[in-house]
Amino acid sequence: YQAKEGGGSVAAYDPARDAASTDQLALLAELREALATDDQLVLALQPAVDLATGAPTGVEALIRWRHPRRGWLGPHDFIRPVENSEQLGTFTRYVLDKALGVAAGWAREGLDVPISVNLSARSLLDPKLPVEIADALRRHQVPPHRLVLEITETVVMSELEVIDEVLATVRAMGVQLAVDDFGTGFSSLTFLTRIAVDELKVDRSFVIRMADSPEAAAIVRTTVGLAQELGLRVVAEGVETAEQRSVLAELGCTAAQGYHFFKPMPADKIGAVLGTLLDEARPNVFPLRADG
Ligand code: C2E
Ligand code: MG
Ligand code: MG
Ligand code: MG
């Protein structure tokens, strides 16, 4: 256990770390099976709503793993190892395919709502990604503007050229881009000068703190102003209370997502929810009650 102190070149043996990596290898083997059998990985869907009208502005797809032995796993339990494995490409295509399948179903029901998919930074390093996205859109007959790709700013630090090229190609196809967790990265503002995007998602950490932190409130207000100035949509994430909702409205934010509105829900529930939201948001041309 003291090998490090002496020589410096020999790594100390750490049984805990060894066990952890063995477990990750097992998990990745199980993921390979899950991707092949197609009955374990499911998307949870969470609408974002317009704060003025209540209309759905989009729906985010969030991956869940119904593991046969480990139970329900969330992204934090497996995304990191997947990102560092050669299965990332397969995983990314799988999620895109599932999400576009869901969006195709909405189109058949006349629901015109875009679907947002989270992309791992590393998947943007694959120059084949734009073609794969184009193929998937064609297969599901979903128009490109109904797909929003959520990317995080930390993506952006390394290997800029490949990523810029992939993102520019995808956006030129008509696919929309959103900056996820906006404000938490290191280079967000520079990023906005390099890559044209359509939406900023205000990170939950600012939403949580804005009621009692003037700094957090200022960041939210500034992000909203920046979005307006650049002609982008802005969505606050992680809204859990009515108070946060009204503070956001005061700060000029137009759309929000979070448990206060909806928790992520199964695919078989989302269609009905969207139908109701769209109906309720529709302007009442002939009000049923004149005093309402
Ligand atoms: P994110 O994209 O920022 O997603 C928002 C996360 O906040 C989701 O957690 C969502 O369930 C959760 N959330 C939504 N509303 C509330 C709220 O009001 N309160 C709280 N406390 N949480 C809320 P989830 O599903 O565990 O996802 C975590 C992260 O995993 C995501 O962060 C995203 O970065 C990543 N992720 C999710 N699905 C995928 C995927 O299919 N592919 C990749 N590459 N990453 C994914
Ligand atoms: Mg997201
Ligand atoms: Mg986010
Ligand atoms: Mg977040």
XYZ file of C-alpha atoms and ligand atoms in Angstrom:
341
model
C 0.000 0.000 0.000
C 2.957 2.312 0.276
C 4.426 1.767 -3.149
C 3.680 5.363 -4.155
C 5.747 6.983 -1.426
C 8.877 5.106 -2.294
C 9.245 4.972 -6.036
C 6.657 7.417 -7.298
C 6.135 5.515 -10.535
C 4.369 2.465 -9.092
C 0.720 3.102 -8.281
C -0.519 1.954 -4.910
C -2.936 -0.936 -5.077
C -6.337 0.205 -3.975
C -8.772 -2.697 -3.492
C -11.766 -0.353 -3.273
C -10.919 1.196 -6.627
C -10.364 -2.217 -8.138
C -13.763 -3.381 -6.921
C -15.351 -0.220 -8.305
C -13.869 -0.706 -11.758
C -14.854 -4.380 -11.751
C -18.366 -3.242 -10.957
C -18.253 -0.714 -13.805
C -17.125 -3.412 -16.199
C -20.040 -5.573 -15.087
C -22.392 -2.639 -15.529
C -21.115 -1.996 -19.041
C -21.540 -5.655 -19.959
C -25.089 -5.456 -18.664
C -25.680 -2.284 -20.651
C -24.585 -4.044 -23.812
C -27.279 -6.612 -23.089
C -29.855 -3.915 -22.307
C -29.129 -2.120 -25.595
C -29.488 -5.393 -27.458
C -32.656 -6.679 -25.805
C -34.507 -3.361 -25.980
C -36.704 -3.820 -22.914
C -34.694 -2.252 -20.068
C -33.835 1.302 -21.099
C -36.809 3.637 -21.031
C -37.344 7.353 -21.418
C -39.036 9.427 -18.752
C -40.609 12.537 -20.247
C -40.922 15.931 -18.586
C -42.788 18.859 -20.177
C -41.649 22.469 -19.930
C -44.458 25.016 -19.889
C -44.985 28.622 -20.968
C -45.387 30.615 -17.739
C -47.983 32.955 -19.269
C -50.240 30.460 -21.069
C -49.418 27.072 -19.550
C -48.852 25.670 -23.041
C -46.135 23.036 -23.360
C -42.999 24.537 -24.926
C -41.223 21.204 -25.189
C -40.677 17.840 -23.547
C -37.328 16.579 -22.269
C -36.415 12.912 -22.583
C -34.563 11.565 -19.525
C -33.067 8.083 -19.585
C -33.927 5.443 -16.966
C -32.682 1.851 -16.696
C -35.034 -0.810 -15.403
C -32.252 -3.178 -14.426
C -33.276 -6.816 -13.972
C -31.243 -7.203 -10.752
C -30.223 -3.727 -9.569
C -33.680 -2.145 -9.848
C -34.362 1.302 -11.299
C -31.200 3.224 -12.149
C -30.983 6.910 -13.105
C -28.460 8.632 -15.376
C -26.153 9.396 -12.451
C -25.766 5.647 -11.861
C -24.478 4.806 -15.324
C -23.945 7.734 -17.724
C -20.341 8.420 -16.678
C -19.054 4.884 -17.403
C -21.041 4.789 -20.653
C -19.413 8.058 -21.749
C -15.999 6.538 -21.190
C -16.779 3.335 -23.049
C -17.001 2.378 -26.696
C -20.738 1.863 -26.217
C -21.446 5.602 -26.186
C -22.293 5.720 -29.890
C -24.748 2.842 -29.614
C -26.282 4.366 -26.501
C -26.675 7.810 -28.129
C -28.325 6.320 -31.226
C -30.624 4.271 -28.980
C -31.811 7.323 -27.026
C -32.311 9.389 -30.194
C -34.256 6.556 -31.797
C -36.536 6.117 -28.755
C -37.113 9.866 -28.443
C -37.949 10.303 -32.109
C -40.286 7.307 -31.892
C -42.164 9.132 -29.143
C -42.218 12.383 -31.148
C -43.545 10.524 -34.198
C -46.432 9.268 -32.073
C -47.304 12.826 -31.032
C -47.284 13.961 -34.661
C -49.838 11.205 -35.451
C -52.035 12.573 -32.630
C -51.658 16.126 -33.960
C -49.493 17.260 -31.042
C -46.952 19.794 -32.257
C -44.400 19.763 -29.448
C -40.616 19.462 -29.778
C -38.686 16.756 -27.924
C -35.367 17.501 -26.207
C -32.618 14.906 -25.972
C -29.534 15.211 -23.748
C -26.283 14.537 -25.555
C -23.054 13.590 -23.828
C -20.145 15.863 -24.629
C -18.135 13.002 -26.042
C -20.807 11.985 -28.542
C -20.249 15.344 -30.274
C -16.740 14.205 -31.162
C -18.156 11.659 -33.582
C -18.243 13.150 -37.094
C -20.854 10.516 -38.072
C -23.382 11.936 -35.596
C -25.080 14.406 -38.013
C -25.707 11.679 -40.600
C -27.061 9.345 -37.927
C -29.424 12.060 -36.703
C -30.580 12.761 -40.254
C -31.232 9.026 -40.767
C -33.206 8.750 -37.545
C -35.330 11.822 -38.387
C -36.107 10.381 -41.820
C -36.908 6.929 -40.448
C -39.395 8.370 -37.963
C -40.577 11.089 -40.336
C -40.045 13.740 -37.709
C -39.235 17.227 -39.035
C -35.806 18.428 -37.796
C -37.169 21.443 -35.915
C -39.115 19.080 -33.611
C -35.803 17.794 -32.214
C -33.829 19.818 -29.664
C -30.370 18.661 -28.628
C -29.362 19.676 -25.100
C -25.653 20.175 -24.671
C -23.668 21.348 -21.670
C -21.121 24.109 -21.801
C -18.355 21.925 -20.408
C -18.535 20.051 -23.693
C -17.090 22.969 -25.198
C -13.725 23.290 -23.577
C -11.872 20.530 -25.383
C -11.568 19.688 -29.049
C -13.501 22.707 -30.129
C -13.177 22.343 -33.858
C -14.746 18.905 -34.196
C -17.565 19.812 -31.851
C -18.266 23.144 -33.565
C -18.402 21.410 -36.922
C -20.743 18.663 -35.717
C -23.059 21.171 -34.033
C -23.060 23.550 -36.999
C -23.900 20.676 -39.358
C -26.726 19.454 -37.152
C -28.169 22.938 -36.771
C -27.898 23.583 -40.521
C -30.182 20.525 -40.912
C -32.809 22.434 -38.909
C -32.320 20.656 -35.590
C -32.458 23.000 -32.572
C -29.744 23.359 -29.945
C -30.165 24.165 -26.265
C -27.427 24.998 -23.765
C -28.220 22.869 -20.691
C -27.280 23.897 -17.136
C -26.509 27.393 -18.436
C -24.233 29.406 -16.166
C -22.481 26.445 -14.565
C -19.727 25.994 -17.154
C -16.594 28.024 -17.585
C -16.898 29.335 -21.108
C -20.605 29.782 -21.734
C -20.456 33.276 -23.127
C -17.645 32.489 -25.522
C -19.568 29.414 -26.572
C -22.502 31.584 -27.598
C -20.278 33.577 -29.937
C -19.036 30.428 -31.655
C -22.153 28.317 -31.953
C -25.617 29.463 -32.854
C -28.153 28.021 -30.419
C -31.906 28.308 -29.929
C -32.456 27.962 -26.201
C -30.776 28.533 -22.824
C -31.720 26.361 -19.847
C -31.127 28.165 -16.552
C -29.519 25.691 -14.178
C -31.541 24.451 -11.240
C -28.901 25.646 -8.762
C -29.785 29.288 -9.546
C -33.533 28.623 -9.380
C -33.122 27.047 -5.934
C -31.163 30.024 -4.566
C -32.739 32.999 -6.324
C -35.334 33.779 -3.612
C -32.682 34.461 -0.956
C -29.572 35.097 -3.009
C -29.433 38.431 -4.854
C -26.522 36.988 -6.832
C -28.539 33.993 -8.023
C -31.491 36.253 -8.856
C -29.168 38.548 -10.817
C -27.815 35.594 -12.767
C -31.322 34.454 -13.669
C -32.365 37.990 -14.653
C -29.204 38.463 -16.711
C -29.611 35.123 -18.467
C -33.185 36.044 -19.364
C -31.976 39.419 -20.702
C -29.182 37.771 -22.657
C -31.636 35.334 -24.221
C -33.947 38.208 -25.194
C -31.064 40.170 -26.680
C -29.896 37.189 -28.723
C -33.420 36.142 -29.692
C -33.234 32.813 -27.842
C -35.809 30.957 -25.776
C -35.089 30.613 -22.077
C -36.297 27.817 -19.807
C -35.737 27.632 -16.044
C -35.159 24.088 -14.811
C -35.881 22.467 -11.452
C -38.835 24.673 -10.464
C -40.367 23.058 -7.378
C -42.520 25.751 -5.744
C -45.184 28.320 -6.606
C -42.900 30.968 -5.121
C -40.064 30.092 -7.501
C -42.557 30.180 -10.322
C -43.685 33.719 -9.516
C -40.150 34.983 -8.901
C -39.218 33.616 -12.335
C -42.165 35.419 -13.911
C -41.060 38.654 -12.176
C -37.548 38.193 -13.524
C -38.990 37.947 -17.041
C -38.478 34.226 -17.576
C -41.048 32.869 -20.038
C -40.845 29.087 -19.625
C -40.097 26.610 -16.851
C -39.736 22.941 -16.084
C -39.762 21.112 -12.763
C -41.661 19.092 -10.202
C -43.951 22.075 -9.518
C -45.442 21.476 -12.968
C -44.668 17.843 -13.790
C -42.318 15.136 -12.675
C -40.746 13.070 -15.448
C -43.441 10.605 -16.532
C -43.689 7.399 -18.576
C -44.186 7.594 -22.339
C -47.718 6.203 -22.152
C -48.863 9.124 -19.949
C -47.319 12.041 -21.794
C -49.643 12.186 -24.807
C -52.746 12.773 -22.699
C -50.973 15.412 -20.592
C -49.841 17.315 -23.685
C -53.328 17.123 -25.178
C -54.831 18.639 -22.033
C -52.187 21.372 -21.778
C -52.679 22.358 -25.416
C -56.470 22.419 -25.034
C -56.346 24.508 -21.866
C -53.819 26.927 -23.355
C -55.893 27.457 -26.503
C -57.348 30.975 -26.432
C -61.055 30.990 -25.673
C -62.672 32.570 -28.703
C -66.165 32.056 -27.288
C -65.825 32.102 -23.503
C -68.242 29.686 -21.857
C -68.721 31.990 -18.915
C -68.897 35.729 -19.497
C -68.008 36.413 -15.859
C -65.049 33.989 -15.876
P -30.485 17.625 -16.932
O -30.538 17.507 -18.409
O -30.141 18.962 -16.363
O -31.904 17.114 -16.468
C -32.621 17.626 -15.383
C -32.607 16.682 -14.205
O -33.337 17.302 -13.120
C -33.297 15.347 -14.431
O -32.641 14.390 -13.608
C -34.703 15.593 -13.903
O -35.369 14.412 -13.530
C -34.396 16.463 -12.726
N -35.493 17.341 -12.355
C -36.489 17.859 -13.119
N -37.286 18.677 -12.415
C -36.789 18.689 -11.157
C -37.178 19.378 -9.944
O -38.129 20.151 -9.894
N -36.412 19.132 -8.852
C -35.333 18.309 -8.877
N -34.668 18.112 -7.739
N -34.935 17.663 -9.992
C -35.654 17.867 -11.117
P -32.182 12.997 -14.219
O -33.281 12.436 -15.053
O -31.669 12.196 -13.074
O -31.008 13.402 -15.188
C -29.805 13.896 -14.690
C -28.877 14.284 -15.814
O -28.515 13.142 -16.571
C -29.518 15.222 -16.832
O -29.459 16.537 -16.340
C -28.677 14.984 -18.049
O -27.492 15.758 -17.999
C -28.304 13.508 -17.914
N -29.140 12.677 -18.803
C -30.441 12.338 -18.668
N -30.865 11.576 -19.695
C -29.805 11.441 -20.530
C -29.592 10.771 -21.795
O -30.489 10.168 -22.375
N -28.337 10.849 -22.333
C -27.325 11.547 -21.723
N -26.153 11.571 -22.322
N -27.493 12.180 -20.558
C -28.711 12.140 -19.952
Mg -31.233 18.381 -19.959
Mg -30.339 20.755 -17.190
Mg -29.201 20.642 -14.458
